[in-house]
Amino acid sequence: MPDVMFKCFYVQLSSDDSLPSDPRTFIALPPPETAHHFLPMLSRAEGEIDAHTSIFDASKNDHYYNLGLDSASLISEMVARQERKRRG
């Protein structure tokens, strides 16, 4: 659906560089063809669940305010697209 804009912010834990592994996330990462819709936010949390549940806690998420600004920007862009489409 070309009129629908989708973005998913998700937390990604810092990895221990001495251990080769996939990124530690709360979600299953999407296939490469849709990965551009998913935006990681690095987290200092101890585990995936703690990172996920603290995503909206400014005292635990260093990127809390950026998440809000990015979300507001995306919403503004979606509203502007719909307004342009409505005006034709």
PDB file of N, CA and C in Angstrom:
ATOM      1  N   MET A   1       0.833  -1.167   0.000  1.00  0.00           N
ATOM      2  CA  MET A   1       0.000   0.000   0.000  1.00  0.00           C
ATOM      3  C   MET A   1       0.892   1.250   0.000  1.00  0.00           C
ATOM      4  N   PRO A   2       0.962   1.944  -1.093  1.00  0.00           N
ATOM      5  CA  PRO A   2       1.873   3.085  -1.196  1.00  0.00           C
ATOM      6  C   PRO A   2       1.498   4.261  -0.307  1.00  0.00           C
ATOM      7  N   ASP A   3       0.254   4.365   0.138  1.00  0.00           N
ATOM      8  CA  ASP A   3      -0.166   5.492   0.974  1.00  0.00           C
ATOM      9  C   ASP A   3       0.108   5.273   2.455  1.00  0.00           C
ATOM     10  N   VAL A   4       0.531   4.094   2.824  1.00  0.00           N
ATOM     11  CA  VAL A   4       0.772   3.789   4.225  1.00  0.00           C
ATOM     12  C   VAL A   4       2.269   3.881   4.508  1.00  0.00           C
ATOM     13  N   MET A   5       2.612   4.667   5.499  1.00  0.00           N
ATOM     14  CA  MET A   5       4.003   4.798   5.905  1.00  0.00           C
ATOM     15  C   MET A   5       4.190   4.001   7.193  1.00  0.00           C
ATOM     16  N   PHE A   6       5.231   3.202   7.254  1.00  0.00           N
ATOM     17  CA  PHE A   6       5.469   2.354   8.416  1.00  0.00           C
ATOM     18  C   PHE A   6       6.914   2.476   8.855  1.00  0.00           C
ATOM     19  N   LYS A   7       7.111   2.684  10.136  1.00  0.00           N
ATOM     20  CA  LYS A   7       8.444   2.650  10.740  1.00  0.00           C
ATOM     21  C   LYS A   7       8.322   1.944  12.076  1.00  0.00           C
ATOM     22  N   CYS A   8       9.328   1.169  12.415  1.00  0.00           N
ATOM     23  CA  CYS A   8       9.366   0.468  13.691  1.00  0.00           C
ATOM     24  C   CYS A   8      10.672   0.824  14.386  1.00  0.00           C
ATOM     25  N   PHE A   9      10.570   1.490  15.521  1.00  0.00           N
ATOM     26  CA  PHE A   9      11.740   1.751  16.346  1.00  0.00           C
ATOM     27  C   PHE A   9      11.898   0.560  17.284  1.00  0.00           C
ATOM     28  N   TYR A  10      13.105   0.052  17.395  1.00  0.00           N
ATOM     29  CA  TYR A  10      13.336  -1.067  18.299  1.00  0.00           C
ATOM     30  C   TYR A  10      14.681  -0.893  18.998  1.00  0.00           C
ATOM     31  N   VAL A  11      14.820  -1.553  20.132  1.00  0.00           N
ATOM     32  CA  VAL A  11      16.070  -1.441  20.886  1.00  0.00           C
ATOM     33  C   VAL A  11      17.032  -2.540  20.490  1.00  0.00           C
ATOM     34  N   GLN A  12      18.287  -2.153  20.466  1.00  0.00           N
ATOM     35  CA  GLN A  12      19.361  -3.094  20.169  1.00  0.00           C
ATOM     36  C   GLN A  12      20.406  -2.919  21.258  1.00  0.00           C
ATOM     37  N   LEU A  13      20.758  -4.006  21.898  1.00  0.00           N
ATOM     38  CA  LEU A  13      21.739  -3.949  22.974  1.00  0.00           C
ATOM     39  C   LEU A  13      23.144  -3.901  22.412  1.00  0.00           C
ATOM     40  N   SER A  14      24.001  -3.205  23.128  1.00  0.00           N
ATOM     41  CA  SER A  14      25.412  -3.197  22.759  1.00  0.00           C
ATOM     42  C   SER A  14      25.921  -4.618  22.886  1.00  0.00           C
ATOM     43  N   SER A  15      26.738  -5.013  21.931  1.00  0.00           N
ATOM     44  CA  SER A  15      27.235  -6.389  21.964  1.00  0.00           C
ATOM     45  C   SER A  15      28.640  -6.425  22.546  1.00  0.00           C
ATOM     46  N   ASP A  16      28.988  -7.563  23.066  1.00  0.00           N
ATOM     47  CA  ASP A  16      30.340  -7.801  23.558  1.00  0.00           C
ATOM     48  C   ASP A  16      31.184  -8.123  22.329  1.00  0.00           C
ATOM     49  N   ASP A  17      32.097  -7.237  21.993  1.00  0.00           N
ATOM     50  CA  ASP A  17      32.887  -7.407  20.763  1.00  0.00           C
ATOM     51  C   ASP A  17      33.704  -8.694  20.744  1.00  0.00           C
ATOM     52  N   SER A  18      33.933  -9.295  21.902  1.00  0.00           N
ATOM     53  CA  SER A  18      34.719 -10.517  21.930  1.00  0.00           C
ATOM     54  C   SER A  18      33.901 -11.741  21.520  1.00  0.00           C
ATOM     55  N   LEU A  19      32.576 -11.566  21.464  1.00  0.00           N
ATOM     56  CA  LEU A  19      31.703 -12.669  21.092  1.00  0.00           C
ATOM     57  C   LEU A  19      31.002 -12.378  19.771  1.00  0.00           C
ATOM     58  N   PRO A  20      31.318 -13.115  18.704  1.00  0.00           N
ATOM     59  CA  PRO A  20      30.613 -12.891  17.443  1.00  0.00           C
ATOM     60  C   PRO A  20      29.181 -13.397  17.549  1.00  0.00           C
ATOM     61  N   SER A  21      28.222 -12.526  17.268  1.00  0.00           N
ATOM     62  CA  SER A  21      26.824 -12.943  17.352  1.00  0.00           C
ATOM     63  C   SER A  21      25.949 -11.958  16.594  1.00  0.00           C
ATOM     64  N   ASP A  22      24.706 -12.335  16.440  1.00  0.00           N
ATOM     65  CA  ASP A  22      23.730 -11.429  15.848  1.00  0.00           C
ATOM     66  C   ASP A  22      23.425 -10.334  16.870  1.00  0.00           C
ATOM     67  N   PRO A  23      22.909  -9.199  16.395  1.00  0.00           N
ATOM     68  CA  PRO A  23      22.541  -8.144  17.339  1.00  0.00           C
ATOM     69  C   PRO A  23      21.513  -8.651  18.351  1.00  0.00           C
ATOM     70  N   ARG A  24      21.634  -8.198  19.589  1.00  0.00           N
ATOM     71  CA  ARG A  24      20.680  -8.578  20.632  1.00  0.00           C
ATOM     72  C   ARG A  24      19.525  -7.590  20.600  1.00  0.00           C
ATOM     73  N   THR A  25      18.338  -8.087  20.261  1.00  0.00           N
ATOM     74  CA  THR A  25      17.143  -7.265  20.152  1.00  0.00           C
ATOM     75  C   THR A  25      15.974  -7.987  20.793  1.00  0.00           C
ATOM     76  N   PHE A  26      14.910  -7.221  21.088  1.00  0.00           N
ATOM     77  CA  PHE A  26      13.681  -7.819  21.616  1.00  0.00           C
ATOM     78  C   PHE A  26      12.843  -8.404  20.483  1.00  0.00           C
ATOM     79  N   ILE A  27      13.018  -7.883  19.277  1.00  0.00           N
ATOM     80  CA  ILE A  27      12.229  -8.345  18.130  1.00  0.00           C
ATOM     81  C   ILE A  27      13.060  -9.259  17.243  1.00  0.00           C
ATOM     82  N   ALA A  28      12.383 -10.038  16.441  1.00  0.00           N
ATOM     83  CA  ALA A  28      13.064 -10.780  15.378  1.00  0.00           C
ATOM     84  C   ALA A  28      13.302  -9.787  14.251  1.00  0.00           C
ATOM     85  N   LEU A  29      14.534  -9.680  13.808  1.00  0.00           N
ATOM     86  CA  LEU A  29      14.845  -8.713  12.766  1.00  0.00           C
ATOM     87  C   LEU A  29      14.168  -9.089  11.449  1.00  0.00           C
ATOM     88  N   PRO A  30      13.760  -8.085  10.692  1.00  0.00           N
ATOM     89  CA  PRO A  30      13.029  -8.337   9.451  1.00  0.00           C
ATOM     90  C   PRO A  30      13.958  -8.821   8.347  1.00  0.00           C
ATOM     91  N   PRO A  31      13.382  -9.338   7.276  1.00  0.00           N
ATOM     92  CA  PRO A  31      14.201  -9.719   6.122  1.00  0.00           C
ATOM     93  C   PRO A  31      14.801  -8.464   5.481  1.00  0.00           C
ATOM     94  N   PRO A  32      15.887  -8.608   4.762  1.00  0.00           N
ATOM     95  CA  PRO A  32      16.580  -7.453   4.176  1.00  0.00           C
ATOM     96  C   PRO A  32      15.690  -6.538   3.329  1.00  0.00           C
ATOM     97  N   GLU A  33      14.717  -7.091   2.627  1.00  0.00           N
ATOM     98  CA  GLU A  33      13.890  -6.263   1.734  1.00  0.00           C
ATOM     99  C   GLU A  33      12.960  -5.305   2.483  1.00  0.00           C
ATOM    100  N   THR A  34      12.744  -5.522   3.774  1.00  0.00           N
ATOM    101  CA  THR A  34      11.907  -4.597   4.557  1.00  0.00           C
ATOM    102  C   THR A  34      12.682  -3.939   5.701  1.00  0.00           C
ATOM    103  N   ALA A  35      13.963  -4.198   5.791  1.00  0.00           N
ATOM    104  CA  ALA A  35      14.773  -3.689   6.899  1.00  0.00           C
ATOM    105  C   ALA A  35      14.782  -2.162   6.973  1.00  0.00           C
ATOM    106  N   HIS A  36      14.570  -1.472   5.856  1.00  0.00           N
ATOM    107  CA  HIS A  36      14.591  -0.004   5.865  1.00  0.00           C
ATOM    108  C   HIS A  36      13.440   0.592   6.663  1.00  0.00           C
ATOM    109  N   HIS A  37      12.439  -0.209   7.007  1.00  0.00           N
ATOM    110  CA  HIS A  37      11.318   0.262   7.822  1.00  0.00           C
ATOM    111  C   HIS A  37      11.614   0.155   9.326  1.00  0.00           C
ATOM    112  N   PHE A  38      12.710  -0.468   9.692  1.00  0.00           N
ATOM    113  CA  PHE A  38      13.029  -0.742  11.085  1.00  0.00           C
ATOM    114  C   PHE A  38      14.267   0.057  11.500  1.00  0.00           C
ATOM    115  N   LEU A  39      14.124   0.820  12.588  1.00  0.00           N
ATOM    116  CA  LEU A  39      15.193   1.705  13.022  1.00  0.00           C
ATOM    117  C   LEU A  39      15.663   1.319  14.424  1.00  0.00           C
ATOM    118  N   PRO A  40      16.929   0.872  14.553  1.00  0.00           N
ATOM    119  CA  PRO A  40      17.411   0.467  15.869  1.00  0.00           C
ATOM    120  C   PRO A  40      17.798   1.670  16.736  1.00  0.00           C
ATOM    121  N   MET A  41      17.612   1.503  18.034  1.00  0.00           N
ATOM    122  CA  MET A  41      18.089   2.462  19.023  1.00  0.00           C
ATOM    123  C   MET A  41      18.969   1.671  19.991  1.00  0.00           C
ATOM    124  N   LEU A  42      20.215   2.100  20.136  1.00  0.00           N
ATOM    125  CA  LEU A  42      21.119   1.390  21.034  1.00  0.00           C
ATOM    126  C   LEU A  42      20.685   1.580  22.476  1.00  0.00           C
ATOM    127  N   SER A  43      20.852   0.529  23.267  1.00  0.00           N
ATOM    128  CA  SER A  43      20.431   0.541  24.665  1.00  0.00           C
ATOM    129  C   SER A  43      21.559   0.036  25.557  1.00  0.00           C
ATOM    130  N   ARG A  44      21.622   0.609  26.764  1.00  0.00           N
ATOM    131  CA  ARG A  44      22.588   0.163  27.765  1.00  0.00           C
ATOM    132  C   ARG A  44      21.970  -0.856  28.721  1.00  0.00           C
ATOM    133  N   ALA A  45      20.742  -1.253  28.491  1.00  0.00           N
ATOM    134  CA  ALA A  45      20.036  -2.169  29.396  1.00  0.00           C
ATOM    135  C   ALA A  45      20.783  -3.494  29.522  1.00  0.00           C
ATOM    136  N   GLU A  46      20.473  -4.189  30.611  1.00  0.00           N
ATOM    137  CA  GLU A  46      21.142  -5.466  30.874  1.00  0.00           C
ATOM    138  C   GLU A  46      20.610  -6.614  30.024  1.00  0.00           C
ATOM    139  N   GLY A  47      19.384  -6.511  29.560  1.00  0.00           N
ATOM    140  CA  GLY A  47      18.812  -7.584  28.771  1.00  0.00           C
ATOM    141  C   GLY A  47      17.771  -7.052  27.814  1.00  0.00           C
ATOM    142  N   GLU A  48      17.338  -7.920  26.912  1.00  0.00           N
ATOM    143  CA  GLU A  48      16.392  -7.531  25.878  1.00  0.00           C
ATOM    144  C   GLU A  48      15.052  -7.066  26.448  1.00  0.00           C
ATOM    145  N   ILE A  49      14.550  -7.759  27.463  1.00  0.00           N
ATOM    146  CA  ILE A  49      13.252  -7.388  28.034  1.00  0.00           C
ATOM    147  C   ILE A  49      13.350  -6.045  28.748  1.00  0.00           C
ATOM    148  N   ASP A  50      14.404  -5.836  29.519  1.00  0.00           N
ATOM    149  CA  ASP A  50      14.597  -4.557  30.198  1.00  0.00           C
ATOM    150  C   ASP A  50      14.718  -3.424  29.178  1.00  0.00           C
ATOM    151  N   ALA A  51      15.431  -3.658  28.096  1.00  0.00           N
ATOM    152  CA  ALA A  51      15.570  -2.637  27.051  1.00  0.00           C
ATOM    153  C   ALA A  51      14.208  -2.310  26.441  1.00  0.00           C
ATOM    154  N   HIS A  52      13.423  -3.330  26.170  1.00  0.00           N
ATOM    155  CA  HIS A  52      12.105  -3.140  25.562  1.00  0.00           C
ATOM    156  C   HIS A  52      11.156  -2.388  26.489  1.00  0.00           C
ATOM    157  N   THR A  53      11.120  -2.783  27.748  1.00  0.00           N
ATOM    158  CA  THR A  53      10.169  -2.175  28.679  1.00  0.00           C
ATOM    159  C   THR A  53      10.590  -0.782  29.132  1.00  0.00           C
ATOM    160  N   SER A  54      11.838  -0.399  28.897  1.00  0.00           N
ATOM    161  CA  SER A  54      12.292   0.940  29.304  1.00  0.00           C
ATOM    162  C   SER A  54      12.428   1.895  28.121  1.00  0.00           C
ATOM    163  N   ILE A  55      11.953   1.509  26.953  1.00  0.00           N
ATOM    164  CA  ILE A  55      12.106   2.342  25.760  1.00  0.00           C
ATOM    165  C   ILE A  55      11.447   3.716  25.936  1.00  0.00           C
ATOM    166  N   PHE A  56      10.375   3.810  26.718  1.00  0.00           N
ATOM    167  CA  PHE A  56       9.685   5.083  26.940  1.00  0.00           C
ATOM    168  C   PHE A  56       9.979   5.677  28.312  1.00  0.00           C
ATOM    169  N   ASP A  57      11.099   5.289  28.898  1.00  0.00           N
ATOM    170  CA  ASP A  57      11.513   5.809  30.203  1.00  0.00           C
ATOM    171  C   ASP A  57      12.761   6.672  30.002  1.00  0.00           C
ATOM    172  N   ALA A  58      12.593   7.990  30.123  1.00  0.00           N
ATOM    173  CA  ALA A  58      13.695   8.921  29.861  1.00  0.00           C
ATOM    174  C   ALA A  58      14.882   8.697  30.794  1.00  0.00           C
ATOM    175  N   SER A  59      14.643   8.156  31.979  1.00  0.00           N
ATOM    176  CA  SER A  59      15.748   7.941  32.912  1.00  0.00           C
ATOM    177  C   SER A  59      16.565   6.693  32.580  1.00  0.00           C
ATOM    178  N   LYS A  60      16.031   5.830  31.721  1.00  0.00           N
ATOM    179  CA  LYS A  60      16.730   4.590  31.364  1.00  0.00           C
ATOM    180  C   LYS A  60      17.122   4.501  29.891  1.00  0.00           C
ATOM    181  N   ASN A  61      16.515   5.316  29.064  1.00  0.00           N
ATOM    182  CA  ASN A  61      16.764   5.252  27.614  1.00  0.00           C
ATOM    183  C   ASN A  61      17.434   6.547  27.172  1.00  0.00           C
ATOM    184  N   ASP A  62      18.704   6.453  26.823  1.00  0.00           N
ATOM    185  CA  ASP A  62      19.461   7.629  26.381  1.00  0.00           C
ATOM    186  C   ASP A  62      18.879   8.267  25.124  1.00  0.00           C
ATOM    187  N   HIS A  63      18.113   7.520  24.363  1.00  0.00           N
ATOM    188  CA  HIS A  63      17.563   8.003  23.090  1.00  0.00           C
ATOM    189  C   HIS A  63      16.079   8.355  23.179  1.00  0.00           C
ATOM    190  N   TYR A  64      15.573   8.465  24.396  1.00  0.00           N
ATOM    191  CA  TYR A  64      14.148   8.732  24.618  1.00  0.00           C
ATOM    192  C   TYR A  64      13.682   9.983  23.873  1.00  0.00           C
ATOM    193  N   TYR A  65      14.393  11.081  24.022  1.00  0.00           N
ATOM    194  CA  TYR A  65      13.956  12.338  23.407  1.00  0.00           C
ATOM    195  C   TYR A  65      14.108  12.288  21.882  1.00  0.00           C
ATOM    196  N   ASN A  66      15.134  11.636  21.398  1.00  0.00           N
ATOM    197  CA  ASN A  66      15.272  11.455  19.942  1.00  0.00           C
ATOM    198  C   ASN A  66      14.131  10.616  19.391  1.00  0.00           C
ATOM    199  N   LEU A  67      13.702   9.612  20.148  1.00  0.00           N
ATOM    200  CA  LEU A  67      12.564   8.787  19.734  1.00  0.00           C
ATOM    201  C   LEU A  67      11.325   9.657  19.571  1.00  0.00           C
ATOM    202  N   GLY A  68      11.089  10.548  20.526  1.00  0.00           N
ATOM    203  CA  GLY A  68       9.942  11.454  20.437  1.00  0.00           C
ATOM    204  C   GLY A  68      10.043  12.399  19.257  1.00  0.00           C
ATOM    205  N   LEU A  69      11.225  12.976  19.052  1.00  0.00           N
ATOM    206  CA  LEU A  69      11.418  13.898  17.930  1.00  0.00           C
ATOM    207  C   LEU A  69      11.266  13.183  16.591  1.00  0.00           C
ATOM    208  N   ASP A  70      11.853  11.995  16.487  1.00  0.00           N
ATOM    209  CA  ASP A  70      11.739  11.226  15.238  1.00  0.00           C
ATOM    210  C   ASP A  70      10.294  10.827  14.979  1.00  0.00           C
ATOM    211  N   SER A  71       9.580  10.444  16.029  1.00  0.00           N
ATOM    212  CA  SER A  71       8.167  10.066  15.880  1.00  0.00           C
ATOM    213  C   SER A  71       7.339  11.259  15.426  1.00  0.00           C
ATOM    214  N   ALA A  72       7.563  12.418  16.045  1.00  0.00           N
ATOM    215  CA  ALA A  72       6.829  13.628  15.659  1.00  0.00           C
ATOM    216  C   ALA A  72       7.132  13.999  14.211  1.00  0.00           C
ATOM    217  N   SER A  73       8.367  13.859  13.799  1.00  0.00           N
ATOM    218  CA  SER A  73       8.748  14.157  12.414  1.00  0.00           C
ATOM    219  C   SER A  73       8.039  13.227  11.431  1.00  0.00           C
ATOM    220  N   LEU A  74       7.993  11.942  11.761  1.00  0.00           N
ATOM    221  CA  LEU A  74       7.314  10.978  10.892  1.00  0.00           C
ATOM    222  C   LEU A  74       5.821  11.259  10.814  1.00  0.00           C
ATOM    223  N   ILE A  75       5.212  11.597  11.934  1.00  0.00           N
ATOM    224  CA  ILE A  75       3.779  11.906  11.939  1.00  0.00           C
ATOM    225  C   ILE A  75       3.518  13.148  11.095  1.00  0.00           C
ATOM    226  N   SER A  76       4.354  14.170  11.236  1.00  0.00           N
ATOM    227  CA  SER A  76       4.205  15.391  10.432  1.00  0.00           C
ATOM    228  C   SER A  76       4.317  15.077   8.941  1.00  0.00           C
ATOM    229  N   GLU A  77       5.267  14.228   8.598  1.00  0.00           N
ATOM    230  CA  GLU A  77       5.439  13.850   7.194  1.00  0.00           C
ATOM    231  C   GLU A  77       4.209  13.102   6.676  1.00  0.00           C
ATOM    232  N   MET A  78       3.659  12.204   7.492  1.00  0.00           N
ATOM    233  CA  MET A  78       2.467  11.448   7.081  1.00  0.00           C
ATOM    234  C   MET A  78       1.269  12.378   6.883  1.00  0.00           C
ATOM    235  N   VAL A  79       1.080  13.316   7.802  1.00  0.00           N
ATOM    236  CA  VAL A  79      -0.029  14.263   7.687  1.00  0.00           C
ATOM    237  C   VAL A  79       0.149  15.132   6.443  1.00  0.00           C
ATOM    238  N   ALA A  80       1.355  15.607   6.193  1.00  0.00           N
ATOM    239  CA  ALA A  80       1.614  16.437   5.017  1.00  0.00           C
ATOM    240  C   ALA A  80       1.350  15.666   3.723  1.00  0.00           C
ATOM    241  N   ARG A  81       1.748  14.404   3.683  1.00  0.00           N
ATOM    242  CA  ARG A  81       1.477  13.578   2.491  1.00  0.00           C
ATOM    243  C   ARG A  81      -0.025  13.461   2.235  1.00  0.00           C
ATOM    244  N   GLN A  82      -0.769  13.191   3.296  1.00  0.00           N
ATOM    245  CA  GLN A  82      -2.212  13.039   3.138  1.00  0.00           C
ATOM    246  C   GLN A  82      -2.865  14.359   2.730  1.00  0.00           C
ATOM    247  N   GLU A  83      -2.359  15.456   3.266  1.00  0.00           N
ATOM    248  CA  GLU A  83      -2.911  16.775   2.917  1.00  0.00           C
ATOM    249  C   GLU A  83      -2.643  17.089   1.434  1.00  0.00           C
ATOM    250  N   ARG A  84      -1.434  16.782   0.960  1.00  0.00           N
ATOM    251  CA  ARG A  84      -1.123  16.991  -0.463  1.00  0.00           C
ATOM    252  C   ARG A  84      -2.003  16.113  -1.341  1.00  0.00           C
ATOM    253  N   LYS A  85      -2.213  14.886  -0.911  1.00  0.00           N
ATOM    254  CA  LYS A  85      -3.051  13.958  -1.686  1.00  0.00           C
ATOM    255  C   LYS A  85      -4.497  14.452  -1.715  1.00  0.00           C
ATOM    256  N   ARG A  86      -4.987  14.943  -0.598  1.00  0.00           N
ATOM    257  CA  ARG A  86      -6.362  15.426  -0.513  1.00  0.00           C
ATOM    258  C   ARG A  86      -6.579  16.630  -1.429  1.00  0.00           C
ATOM    259  N   ARG A  87      -5.586  17.495  -1.490  1.00  0.00           N
ATOM    260  CA  ARG A  87      -5.684  18.705  -2.322  1.00  0.00           C
ATOM    261  C   ARG A  87      -5.482  18.407  -3.802  1.00  0.00           C
ATOM    262  N   GLY A  88      -4.846  17.270  -4.046  1.00  0.00           N
ATOM    263  CA  GLY A  88      -4.696  16.789  -5.393  1.00  0.00           C
ATOM    264  C   GLY A  88      -3.753  17.458  -6.258  1.00  0.00           C
TER     265      GLY A  88
END
